[in-house]
Amino acid sequence: MNRSAASFFTSQNFTLFAIVIVGAAALGVTSHGGFFDSISVTTFFTFLAVPILIGLAQMVTLAVGQLNLAVGSIGGFTSCLAGVLISSLGVSPWVGALSCLVVGAVVGLINGSLVVFTRINGFIVTLATMTILLGAQYGLVGTRTISSTKWESVYALGRASLLGIPVIFWIAIAMAIVLRLAFSHTVTGRHLLASGGNPIAAGLAGISNDRSVVIAHTVSGLLCGVASFVSLASLSGVNQSVGGDWLLSSFAAPIIGGVALTGGSVAIFGTVLAATIVRLVDSARAELQLAPSWVNFVVGAVVLGTVALGRFRAVRAARRIKQPVAGSSVTIVESAQ
Amino acid sequence: MTETYALEATHLTKSFPGVKALDRVSLRLKPGEVHALLGENGAGKSTLIKILTGVHRADDGTIAIDGRDREISSPIEAMAAGIGVVHQERNVVPEFTVGENIVLSRMPRRAGRVDWNTVRSEAKRCLALLDLSIDPDTPMTRLSAAQTQLVEIARGLYTETNVLLLDEPTASISANEADRLFTVVRRLREQGKAVLFVSHKLEEVFAHCDTVSVLRDGKAVLESSPLHSHSRDEIVDIMVGRALAALEVPDRVIDDSAPAVLEMRGVATSVGHHDVSLAVRSGEILGLYGLVGAGRTELARSILGLDRITAGSLEVRGSAVTIRSVRQALQDHRIGYVTENRKEEGVFLGQSVARNIAVTVWAKLERALGFVSTKSERSLGATFVGDLDIRVSSQSQLVGELSGGNQQKVSLAKWLAAKTEILIIDEPTVGIDVRTKRSFYDLIWRLADEGLAILLISSDLAEMVTLADRIAVMDQFAITGELDNTHDYDSMSQSIIRLIHGTQVA
Amino acid sequence: MTPETQQHGVVRRVIATPRFFLAIVIIALVIFFGSVKPAFFSGPFVIAPLLTSVAIFTVVGLAQMMVLSIGHMNLAVGQMASFGAMFMGMSYDLWKLPLLVGLGIGLVAGAAVGGLSGWLVARTGVNSFIVTLAMSFALIGLVPTAYSALATGSAFIAKPSGLDVIGRDSFASFCFAGYCGPNAIPIIVVPAIVVMLIVGYLYARTRLGRELLMTGSNVKAATLSGIPTGRRIVLAHALSGLLAALAGFFLASSTGSFTPGIGDEFMLQSFVGPILGGTLLAGGYISVSGTFLGIVLTLLIRKGLDLFGVGIETLNVLLGLILIIALSTDRIRLLARRRSVKRVQQTDALLIEGNPL
């Protein structure tokens, strides 16, 4: 475990952690302690589960050098499907709710297979499946909202708590831990990272990059399904808007958390922390009674800043050790004055 | 019957668009034998290695391991067949540690989990074979180029193999480090393993190999012959072939008193060059020789403004200049650069021949409203298609459909179209067949005769000795000496090699 | 090659393009819709609105095509439209400026955010996908906030003279000697055609267009050939933002008000049009007419579904399927061709992007 311990508290995680602490403290002060009362805390953690899960879902595809635009639509579609299954087809609440996971994984599997077999850019494949699922989601529920009263037992889970913290938050944390173990300790996890880090080297070492891509998309879909399950348990009902605002947060968490967009790395703790920061921004927005769109603005700006800074740092580091970054687009593209 | 070979490849054939990379090539390795595979750049060595390791599939031919026919269509099958390899390119996962990169092809596992202790101990074992004390937990990104190459070698020793293929393993490591590799190779030979050794360094080959095969132009011109029944010259002749051996060097008249058009004085760069001084006159071919990684291409990049010159001066036609971009080099100073990476940097594969040639002159062809007439573009293209004898079906043919040699001519043509007066040509004949190579040499001489100043970068010694008027030798980002070319291969090559090894000892 | 076989070759090449295929499908669909639902040919109620949206979305498609030409993408195309349109609305509503001045201000605003994206991409080397995604979210936050602060009821509704002419009139209002134009053709098609011609001219005939394509085809080779690739990247993104803002203007003029919702539906369409029309995601090849035909096809299907009373959600499902099928068949064609005509290098070069190995 030395390696993990060493990488666990890298400086970036530490910075993020500090921001979380400072942010929470600041919110506590501005709300005169209201932010730390039990209802606020419960709300905070309840609605932190989904950002963490979709951040992880995106992170898994980024790890192999892919991306998943369909994160939100998989979540929206599966939750609405579960709602319809339970309310109209009489499927038992638990079976219906857990169908989210299966359907999510299947859609992810389809995404991955399409990327591998058609060799179409993953961007376009997931853009297409996103569109299809958005249509399907609307087809399922139209403009109505299916109330969570139809799945009281599942909804009860959303309000249950363990050690004073909502159970569904623990679910998200459990997923993060499972991923953490999978990426650092299983052969499959390492193969995924090898494919993302250097597909040619991976191929020469006998690792199937195609398999890595399919697995990553499937796991990503599965995690969207879990996020959808969590939504089902925590929202008062499902409708066509579920998943609509997941896309940016799904990218924001891993990017701010330190995942390289080029593939080959994961940052689970960083992703969780970054999702927490985004959630803090949202809480602050509510506290200051600003329009919800402010959150998007702030997060968008932070993401831009993070990638730009990270890139500048990489280039400077490369210069310092006097290695020409041959082939990197920075050195080869003339700078725009 | 006959004895069993550790590896027996028969009549392997492989075609790529426009090139027959391998033409009925056979190779036989006996157990306990170190077999040299020689040939010039583009002769087909790497293709052969890639077929034997399942990266490419042969169009035709068979491979037998220990007398049994094996289908090798993926790297996994090659490993299963007991073939280990050290590839020429450094193919590591930069995000991983040294240890994990070594064991990547077969992760030690227990119940699906990575057994990190075994990863470390196995990696240590492989590194110890090479007398390396790198900690397996070191991140790959912290290693130097030479260390990376050594890790790559350690990787080839990880799995139990009966046949080990070494594709130019010593290209970027020191003589000391190479010696450790050869100790391992000798041990493998004693254990009855077969080793295939690909190298450009003939000294190494003669010191460590038993048998030799030579490829030229995709064909085996010498098949599994005892190495020491041949002299060094013989081998070189076989490698280069009569086509070049008989190449007559034209009489070149160079005006020694003419001023230099491109001159570097005591130049240091941001990528690590120091004390680089050289000068090229118009009508002259200055060769810049050095091993891979010596800093030759990087020097060209500094001249073009892609890397910064931090000390010393760069003078063009007698006046000191600062060049910040390729565009400036081209438009203000008429300097052109024919890159060594034809496909990645030299041509636009998905674009027409006409546009590939005209790309440097659009600024001149431009009329009102940014208009560039297709007609002027085409007439320019036609000039060079004819002049350089570029084989195309029409000027709208995509460059990606041309053969390597014709692509290279297109890559050169755009600089001639722009009427450059100083031309830096980097490895002009990599991956080009012998016949086209010859016509390229004629072309380069002709361009020099027409008054171009040419800085020729090459790691092909024979090419250097044939083409250049003077040869500057670069090693470890510094010029270690300059020689007048006598065009006598033996004496020149020895002087050059001395200039390289001189610094390595120091 | 004899002239005859050459001609034969040209014909075959035309037939092999996606454009030809798209045109055939479009004609077949028009005949089908027309014969099953004669109401389809109703000028003012079906054809005119259809042409209006074709005009708007063709410009949207061209906005995306600009960045696709250099191998980049612009996920913020919709938000750039709403950002540009917001400035137009402000010009008319708050500052009471005339039509063209307001239009100019909005276009400059669109070009500015586009150029900023391009500058960030060129300067930092970060993938255009991420930069424009982040840009889109920053704008999604900014635009509605600005509207709620500056506009009453979150919309700018002041109309300078001429806005309705562009957005809502048809040629029926232009009469000459007692004869009026057809009411099936809206005025808005005229500026749209002008834009198509200008963009077509840019890529086919000018140095800038050629340099954009070369940058898309191989950015390293372009830099090493003396093309100022950094500036070309900024230019492509700026033009993309400008065209997006223009599309926002068209949409606002056809609906009659400037709202933060402008551009919400642009993103998917902006990709579908060029890609169906044969523009390469990897850069280096574009088709203006293909983009137009791709847009026509998708909007035609949408209209047809409308006529049959099928919901809008089915359209989304269909669009997604069309995209996958169209691109898969392309792949299959490439594979088939690779076997027969050995074009490995080129196709491989085109396929590398986005796919490990």
mmCIF file of N, CA and C in Angstrom, chain A residues 49-139:
data_model
loop_
_atom_site.group_PDB
_atom_site.id
_atom_site.type_symbol
_atom_site.label_atom_id
_atom_site.label_comp_id
_atom_site.label_asym_id
_atom_site.label_seq_id
_atom_site.Cartn_x
_atom_site.Cartn_y
_atom_site.Cartn_z
ATOM 1 N N ALA A 49 -24.279 13.059 -3.529
ATOM 2 C CA ALA A 49 -24.073 11.693 -4.034
ATOM 3 C C ALA A 49 -24.030 11.667 -5.564
ATOM 4 N N VAL A 50 -25.006 12.316 -6.198
ATOM 5 C CA VAL A 50 -25.071 12.263 -7.666
ATOM 6 C C VAL A 50 -23.854 12.927 -8.315
ATOM 7 N N PRO A 51 -23.456 14.148 -7.897
ATOM 8 C CA PRO A 51 -22.252 14.730 -8.502
ATOM 9 C C PRO A 51 -21.023 13.830 -8.396
ATOM 10 N N ILE A 52 -20.873 13.156 -7.247
ATOM 11 C CA ILE A 52 -19.718 12.260 -7.109
ATOM 12 C C ILE A 52 -19.819 11.113 -8.111
ATOM 13 N N LEU A 53 -21.007 10.498 -8.165
ATOM 14 C CA LEU A 53 -21.167 9.322 -9.025
ATOM 15 C C LEU A 53 -20.968 9.660 -10.499
ATOM 16 N N ILE A 54 -21.540 10.778 -10.956
ATOM 17 C CA ILE A 54 -21.373 11.081 -12.382
ATOM 18 C C ILE A 54 -19.954 11.560 -12.680
ATOM 19 N N GLY A 55 -19.327 12.182 -11.683
ATOM 20 C CA GLY A 55 -17.912 12.538 -11.862
ATOM 21 C C GLY A 55 -17.074 11.283 -12.055
ATOM 22 N N LEU A 56 -17.364 10.271 -11.248
ATOM 23 C CA LEU A 56 -16.637 9.010 -11.378
ATOM 24 C C LEU A 56 -16.955 8.346 -12.715
ATOM 25 N N ALA A 57 -18.229 8.436 -13.120
ATOM 26 C CA ALA A 57 -18.632 7.826 -14.394
ATOM 27 C C ALA A 57 -17.827 8.431 -15.541
ATOM 28 N N GLN A 58 -17.678 9.747 -15.511
ATOM 29 C CA GLN A 58 -16.905 10.402 -16.570
ATOM 30 C C GLN A 58 -15.427 10.044 -16.435
ATOM 31 N N MET A 59 -14.953 9.981 -15.210
ATOM 32 C CA MET A 59 -13.542 9.704 -14.962
ATOM 33 C C MET A 59 -13.120 8.361 -15.553
ATOM 34 N N VAL A 60 -13.999 7.373 -15.454
ATOM 35 C CA VAL A 60 -13.640 6.042 -15.956
ATOM 36 C C VAL A 60 -13.408 6.089 -17.465
ATOM 37 N N THR A 61 -14.243 6.853 -18.192
ATOM 38 C CA THR A 61 -14.024 6.925 -19.643
ATOM 39 C C THR A 61 -12.787 7.765 -19.954
ATOM 40 N N LEU A 62 -12.582 8.837 -19.183
ATOM 41 C CA LEU A 62 -11.376 9.652 -19.416
ATOM 42 C C LEU A 62 -10.113 8.822 -19.192
ATOM 43 N N ALA A 63 -10.200 7.868 -18.267
ATOM 44 C CA ALA A 63 -9.019 7.057 -17.938
ATOM 45 C C ALA A 63 -8.494 6.299 -19.155
ATOM 46 N N VAL A 64 -9.400 5.875 -20.049
ATOM 47 C CA VAL A 64 -8.937 5.157 -21.239
ATOM 48 C C VAL A 64 -8.836 6.087 -22.444
ATOM 49 N N GLY A 65 -8.921 7.402 -22.204
ATOM 50 C CA GLY A 65 -8.790 8.349 -23.313
ATOM 51 C C GLY A 65 -10.074 8.521 -24.092
ATOM 52 N N GLN A 66 -11.206 8.132 -23.499
ATOM 53 C CA GLN A 66 -12.498 8.318 -24.149
ATOM 54 C C GLN A 66 -13.262 9.400 -23.398
ATOM 55 N N LEU A 67 -14.510 9.639 -23.810
ATOM 56 C CA LEU A 67 -15.369 10.495 -23.018
ATOM 57 C C LEU A 67 -16.805 10.022 -23.201
ATOM 58 N N ASN A 68 -17.670 10.464 -22.322
ATOM 59 C CA ASN A 68 -19.054 9.996 -22.353
ATOM 60 C C ASN A 68 -20.001 11.184 -22.243
ATOM 61 N N LEU A 69 -20.532 11.598 -23.398
ATOM 62 C CA LEU A 69 -21.474 12.719 -23.393
ATOM 63 C C LEU A 69 -22.842 12.283 -22.897
ATOM 64 N N ALA A 70 -23.059 10.971 -22.850
ATOM 65 C CA ALA A 70 -24.393 10.470 -22.546
ATOM 66 C C ALA A 70 -24.617 10.286 -21.047
ATOM 67 N N VAL A 71 -23.685 10.763 -20.214
ATOM 68 C CA VAL A 71 -23.824 10.563 -18.767
ATOM 69 C C VAL A 71 -25.213 10.975 -18.266
ATOM 70 N N GLY A 72 -25.602 12.203 -18.598
ATOM 71 C CA GLY A 72 -26.886 12.700 -18.119
ATOM 72 C C GLY A 72 -28.069 11.959 -18.708
ATOM 73 N N SER A 73 -27.976 11.666 -19.994
ATOM 74 C CA SER A 73 -29.144 11.037 -20.623
ATOM 75 C C SER A 73 -29.284 9.583 -20.198
ATOM 76 N N ILE A 74 -28.180 8.904 -19.897
ATOM 77 C CA ILE A 74 -28.304 7.545 -19.360
ATOM 78 C C ILE A 74 -29.021 7.622 -18.018
ATOM 79 N N GLY A 75 -28.585 8.572 -17.170
ATOM 80 C CA GLY A 75 -29.217 8.730 -15.869
ATOM 81 C C GLY A 75 -30.694 9.073 -16.005
ATOM 82 N N GLY A 76 -30.991 10.037 -16.864
ATOM 83 C CA GLY A 76 -32.384 10.454 -17.037
ATOM 84 C C GLY A 76 -33.244 9.337 -17.585
ATOM 85 N N PHE A 77 -32.733 8.674 -18.602
ATOM 86 C CA PHE A 77 -33.519 7.611 -19.227
ATOM 87 C C PHE A 77 -33.770 6.465 -18.263
ATOM 88 N N THR A 78 -32.695 6.006 -17.577
ATOM 89 C CA THR A 78 -32.883 4.851 -16.703
ATOM 90 C C THR A 78 -33.818 5.174 -15.539
ATOM 91 N N SER A 79 -33.715 6.408 -15.007
ATOM 92 C CA SER A 79 -34.599 6.706 -13.874
ATOM 93 C C SER A 79 -36.057 6.798 -14.331
ATOM 94 N N CYS A 80 -36.273 7.392 -15.505
ATOM 95 C CA CYS A 80 -37.648 7.468 -15.999
ATOM 96 C C CYS A 80 -38.179 6.079 -16.353
ATOM 97 N N LEU A 81 -37.286 5.251 -16.919
ATOM 98 C CA LEU A 81 -37.714 3.889 -17.242
ATOM 99 C C LEU A 81 -38.128 3.157 -15.968
ATOM 100 N N ALA A 82 -37.305 3.318 -14.921
ATOM 101 C CA ALA A 82 -37.643 2.668 -13.662
ATOM 102 C C ALA A 82 -38.978 3.191 -13.144
ATOM 103 N N GLY A 83 -39.167 4.508 -13.251
ATOM 104 C CA GLY A 83 -40.419 5.090 -12.802
ATOM 105 C C GLY A 83 -41.617 4.495 -13.526
ATOM 106 N N VAL A 84 -41.491 4.357 -14.840
ATOM 107 C CA VAL A 84 -42.587 3.801 -15.632
ATOM 108 C C VAL A 84 -42.804 2.342 -15.290
ATOM 109 N N LEU A 85 -41.695 1.604 -15.153
ATOM 110 C CA LEU A 85 -41.815 0.181 -14.817
ATOM 111 C C LEU A 85 -42.603 -0.005 -13.525
ATOM 112 N N ILE A 86 -42.265 0.817 -12.539
ATOM 113 C CA ILE A 86 -42.905 0.667 -11.232
ATOM 114 C C ILE A 86 -44.347 1.170 -11.260
ATOM 115 N N SER A 87 -44.544 2.362 -11.819
ATOM 116 C CA SER A 87 -45.871 2.966 -11.716
ATOM 117 C C SER A 87 -46.860 2.387 -12.721
ATOM 118 N N SER A 88 -46.429 2.063 -13.931
ATOM 119 C CA SER A 88 -47.387 1.616 -14.938
ATOM 120 C C SER A 88 -47.401 0.111 -15.119
ATOM 121 N N LEU A 89 -46.258 -0.535 -14.953
ATOM 122 C CA LEU A 89 -46.212 -1.961 -15.239
ATOM 123 C C LEU A 89 -46.234 -2.814 -13.983
ATOM 124 N N GLY A 90 -46.308 -2.149 -12.833
ATOM 125 C CA GLY A 90 -46.462 -2.886 -11.586
ATOM 126 C C GLY A 90 -45.248 -3.680 -11.145
ATOM 127 N N VAL A 91 -44.098 -3.303 -11.653
ATOM 128 C CA VAL A 91 -42.883 -3.971 -11.185
ATOM 129 C C VAL A 91 -42.623 -3.542 -9.746
ATOM 130 N N SER A 92 -42.085 -4.443 -8.937
ATOM 131 C CA SER A 92 -41.867 -4.082 -7.536
ATOM 132 C C SER A 92 -40.827 -2.965 -7.451
ATOM 133 N N PRO A 93 -40.994 -2.035 -6.489
ATOM 134 C CA PRO A 93 -40.131 -0.849 -6.411
ATOM 135 C C PRO A 93 -38.647 -1.174 -6.450
ATOM 136 N N TRP A 94 -38.222 -2.166 -5.664
ATOM 137 C CA TRP A 94 -36.785 -2.439 -5.587
ATOM 138 C C TRP A 94 -36.257 -2.969 -6.908
ATOM 139 N N VAL A 95 -37.020 -3.902 -7.516
ATOM 140 C CA VAL A 95 -36.579 -4.431 -8.815
ATOM 141 C C VAL A 95 -36.499 -3.299 -9.826
ATOM 142 N N GLY A 96 -37.541 -2.458 -9.825
ATOM 143 C CA GLY A 96 -37.571 -1.344 -10.766
ATOM 144 C C GLY A 96 -36.391 -0.410 -10.566
ATOM 145 N N ALA A 97 -36.146 -0.074 -9.300
ATOM 146 C CA ALA A 97 -35.077 0.885 -9.023
ATOM 147 C C ALA A 97 -33.718 0.300 -9.394
ATOM 148 N N LEU A 98 -33.552 -0.996 -9.103
ATOM 149 C CA LEU A 98 -32.250 -1.592 -9.405
ATOM 150 C C LEU A 98 -32.070 -1.856 -10.900
ATOM 151 N N SER A 99 -33.186 -1.837 -11.654
ATOM 152 C CA SER A 99 -33.055 -2.005 -13.098
ATOM 153 C C SER A 99 -32.214 -0.874 -13.689
ATOM 154 N N CYS A 100 -32.177 0.269 -12.988
ATOM 155 C CA CYS A 100 -31.334 1.385 -13.439
ATOM 156 C C CYS A 100 -29.910 0.916 -13.698
ATOM 157 N N LEU A 101 -29.388 0.129 -12.766
ATOM 158 C CA LEU A 101 -27.992 -0.300 -12.876
ATOM 159 C C LEU A 101 -27.796 -1.156 -14.118
ATOM 160 N N VAL A 102 -28.717 -2.114 -14.294
ATOM 161 C CA VAL A 102 -28.581 -3.032 -15.425
ATOM 162 C C VAL A 102 -28.693 -2.272 -16.740
ATOM 163 N N VAL A 103 -29.746 -1.442 -16.840
ATOM 164 C CA VAL A 103 -29.956 -0.723 -18.100
ATOM 165 C C VAL A 103 -28.790 0.227 -18.368
ATOM 166 N N GLY A 104 -28.327 0.899 -17.321
ATOM 167 C CA GLY A 104 -27.188 1.799 -17.473
ATOM 168 C C GLY A 104 -25.974 1.069 -18.020
ATOM 169 N N ALA A 105 -25.691 -0.093 -17.426
ATOM 170 C CA ALA A 105 -24.528 -0.863 -17.873
ATOM 171 C C ALA A 105 -24.693 -1.306 -19.324
ATOM 172 N N VAL A 106 -25.924 -1.713 -19.679
ATOM 173 C CA VAL A 106 -26.159 -2.174 -21.055
ATOM 174 C C VAL A 106 -25.940 -1.028 -22.040
ATOM 175 N N VAL A 107 -26.461 0.163 -21.707
ATOM 176 C CA VAL A 107 -26.249 1.299 -22.612
ATOM 177 C C VAL A 107 -24.755 1.596 -22.733
ATOM 178 N N GLY A 108 -24.049 1.539 -21.604
ATOM 179 C CA GLY A 108 -22.601 1.755 -21.646
ATOM 180 C C GLY A 108 -21.922 0.725 -22.536
ATOM 181 N N LEU A 109 -22.365 -0.520 -22.399
ATOM 182 C CA LEU A 109 -21.810 -1.599 -23.227
ATOM 183 C C LEU A 109 -22.033 -1.306 -24.704
ATOM 184 N N ILE A 110 -23.242 -0.811 -25.012
ATOM 185 C CA ILE A 110 -23.541 -0.474 -26.415
ATOM 186 C C ILE A 110 -22.634 0.662 -26.882
ATOM 187 N N ASN A 111 -22.478 1.680 -26.059
ATOM 188 C CA ASN A 111 -21.567 2.783 -26.408
ATOM 189 C C ASN A 111 -20.177 2.263 -26.736
ATOM 190 N N GLY A 112 -19.647 1.468 -25.818
ATOM 191 C CA GLY A 112 -18.292 0.961 -25.988
ATOM 192 C C GLY A 112 -18.167 0.110 -27.239
ATOM 193 N N SER A 113 -19.157 -0.762 -27.452
ATOM 194 C CA SER A 113 -19.101 -1.645 -28.620
ATOM 195 C C SER A 113 -19.168 -0.838 -29.907
ATOM 196 N N LEU A 114 -20.017 0.194 -29.914
ATOM 197 C CA LEU A 114 -20.121 1.024 -31.120
ATOM 198 C C LEU A 114 -18.778 1.705 -31.409
ATOM 199 N N VAL A 115 -18.139 2.212 -30.364
ATOM 200 C CA VAL A 115 -16.843 2.877 -30.559
ATOM 201 C C VAL A 115 -15.845 1.882 -31.148
ATOM 202 N N VAL A 116 -15.841 0.676 -30.599
ATOM 203 C CA VAL A 116 -14.849 -0.308 -31.028
ATOM 204 C C VAL A 116 -15.145 -0.842 -32.432
ATOM 205 N N PHE A 117 -16.386 -1.174 -32.683
ATOM 206 C CA PHE A 117 -16.677 -1.824 -33.964
ATOM 207 C C PHE A 117 -16.764 -0.852 -35.127
ATOM 208 N N THR A 118 -17.274 0.350 -34.863
ATOM 209 C CA THR A 118 -17.398 1.276 -35.989
ATOM 210 C C THR A 118 -16.177 2.170 -36.115
ATOM 211 N N ARG A 119 -15.338 2.220 -35.050
ATOM 212 C CA ARG A 119 -14.173 3.109 -35.047
ATOM 213 C C ARG A 119 -14.587 4.567 -35.198
ATOM 214 N N ILE A 120 -15.847 4.860 -34.926
ATOM 215 C CA ILE A 120 -16.262 6.254 -34.927
ATOM 216 C C ILE A 120 -15.740 6.873 -33.638
ATOM 217 N N ASN A 121 -15.379 8.113 -33.735
ATOM 218 C CA ASN A 121 -14.976 8.897 -32.577
ATOM 219 C C ASN A 121 -15.985 8.740 -31.430
ATOM 220 N N GLY A 122 -15.474 8.471 -30.219
ATOM 221 C CA GLY A 122 -16.343 8.283 -29.067
ATOM 222 C C GLY A 122 -17.238 9.481 -28.799
ATOM 223 N N PHE A 123 -16.759 10.651 -29.174
ATOM 224 C CA PHE A 123 -17.557 11.857 -29.002
ATOM 225 C C PHE A 123 -18.875 11.739 -29.762
ATOM 226 N N ILE A 124 -18.761 11.358 -31.052
ATOM 227 C CA ILE A 124 -19.952 11.286 -31.878
ATOM 228 C C ILE A 124 -20.868 10.140 -31.431
ATOM 229 N N VAL A 125 -20.261 8.997 -31.081
ATOM 230 C CA VAL A 125 -21.084 7.866 -30.649
ATOM 231 C C VAL A 125 -21.917 8.259 -29.436
ATOM 232 N N THR A 126 -21.263 8.862 -28.432
ATOM 233 C CA THR A 126 -22.028 9.183 -27.234
ATOM 234 C C THR A 126 -22.957 10.375 -27.469
ATOM 235 N N LEU A 127 -22.586 11.239 -28.412
ATOM 236 C CA LEU A 127 -23.517 12.317 -28.785
ATOM 237 C C LEU A 127 -24.791 11.709 -29.364
ATOM 238 N N ALA A 128 -24.604 10.700 -30.210
ATOM 239 C CA ALA A 128 -25.762 10.043 -30.825
ATOM 240 C C ALA A 128 -26.597 9.307 -29.789
ATOM 241 N N THR A 129 -25.940 8.523 -28.921
ATOM 242 C CA THR A 129 -26.738 7.800 -27.929
ATOM 243 C C THR A 129 -27.397 8.781 -26.960
ATOM 244 N N MET A 130 -26.707 9.887 -26.683
ATOM 245 C CA MET A 130 -27.310 10.908 -25.829
ATOM 246 C C MET A 130 -28.631 11.385 -26.443
ATOM 247 N N THR A 131 -28.572 11.707 -27.727
ATOM 248 C CA THR A 131 -29.772 12.187 -28.405
ATOM 249 C C THR A 131 -30.882 11.150 -28.367
ATOM 250 N N ILE A 132 -30.517 9.910 -28.672
ATOM 251 C CA ILE A 132 -31.513 8.842 -28.692
ATOM 252 C C ILE A 132 -32.161 8.707 -27.315
ATOM 253 N N LEU A 133 -31.337 8.695 -26.274
ATOM 254 C CA LEU A 133 -31.876 8.491 -24.930
ATOM 255 C C LEU A 133 -32.715 9.685 -24.481
ATOM 256 N N LEU A 134 -32.316 10.893 -24.892
ATOM 257 C CA LEU A 134 -33.132 12.056 -24.544
ATOM 258 C C LEU A 134 -34.522 11.911 -25.145
ATOM 259 N N GLY A 135 -34.544 11.474 -26.409
ATOM 260 C CA GLY A 135 -35.841 11.248 -27.052
ATOM 261 C C GLY A 135 -36.631 10.179 -26.327
ATOM 262 N N ALA A 136 -35.939 9.107 -25.980
ATOM 263 C CA ALA A 136 -36.616 7.987 -25.314
ATOM 264 C C ALA A 136 -37.138 8.409 -23.947
ATOM 265 N N GLN A 137 -36.336 9.202 -23.243
ATOM 266 C CA GLN A 137 -36.747 9.671 -21.919
ATOM 267 C C GLN A 137 -38.035 10.487 -22.034
ATOM 268 N N TYR A 138 -38.035 11.389 -23.018
ATOM 269 C CA TYR A 138 -39.230 12.213 -23.216
ATOM 270 C C TYR A 138 -40.407 11.344 -23.624
ATOM 271 N N GLY A 139 -40.101 10.343 -24.477
ATOM 272 C CA GLY A 139 -41.163 9.425 -24.902
ATOM 273 C C GLY A 139 -41.779 8.690 -23.719
#
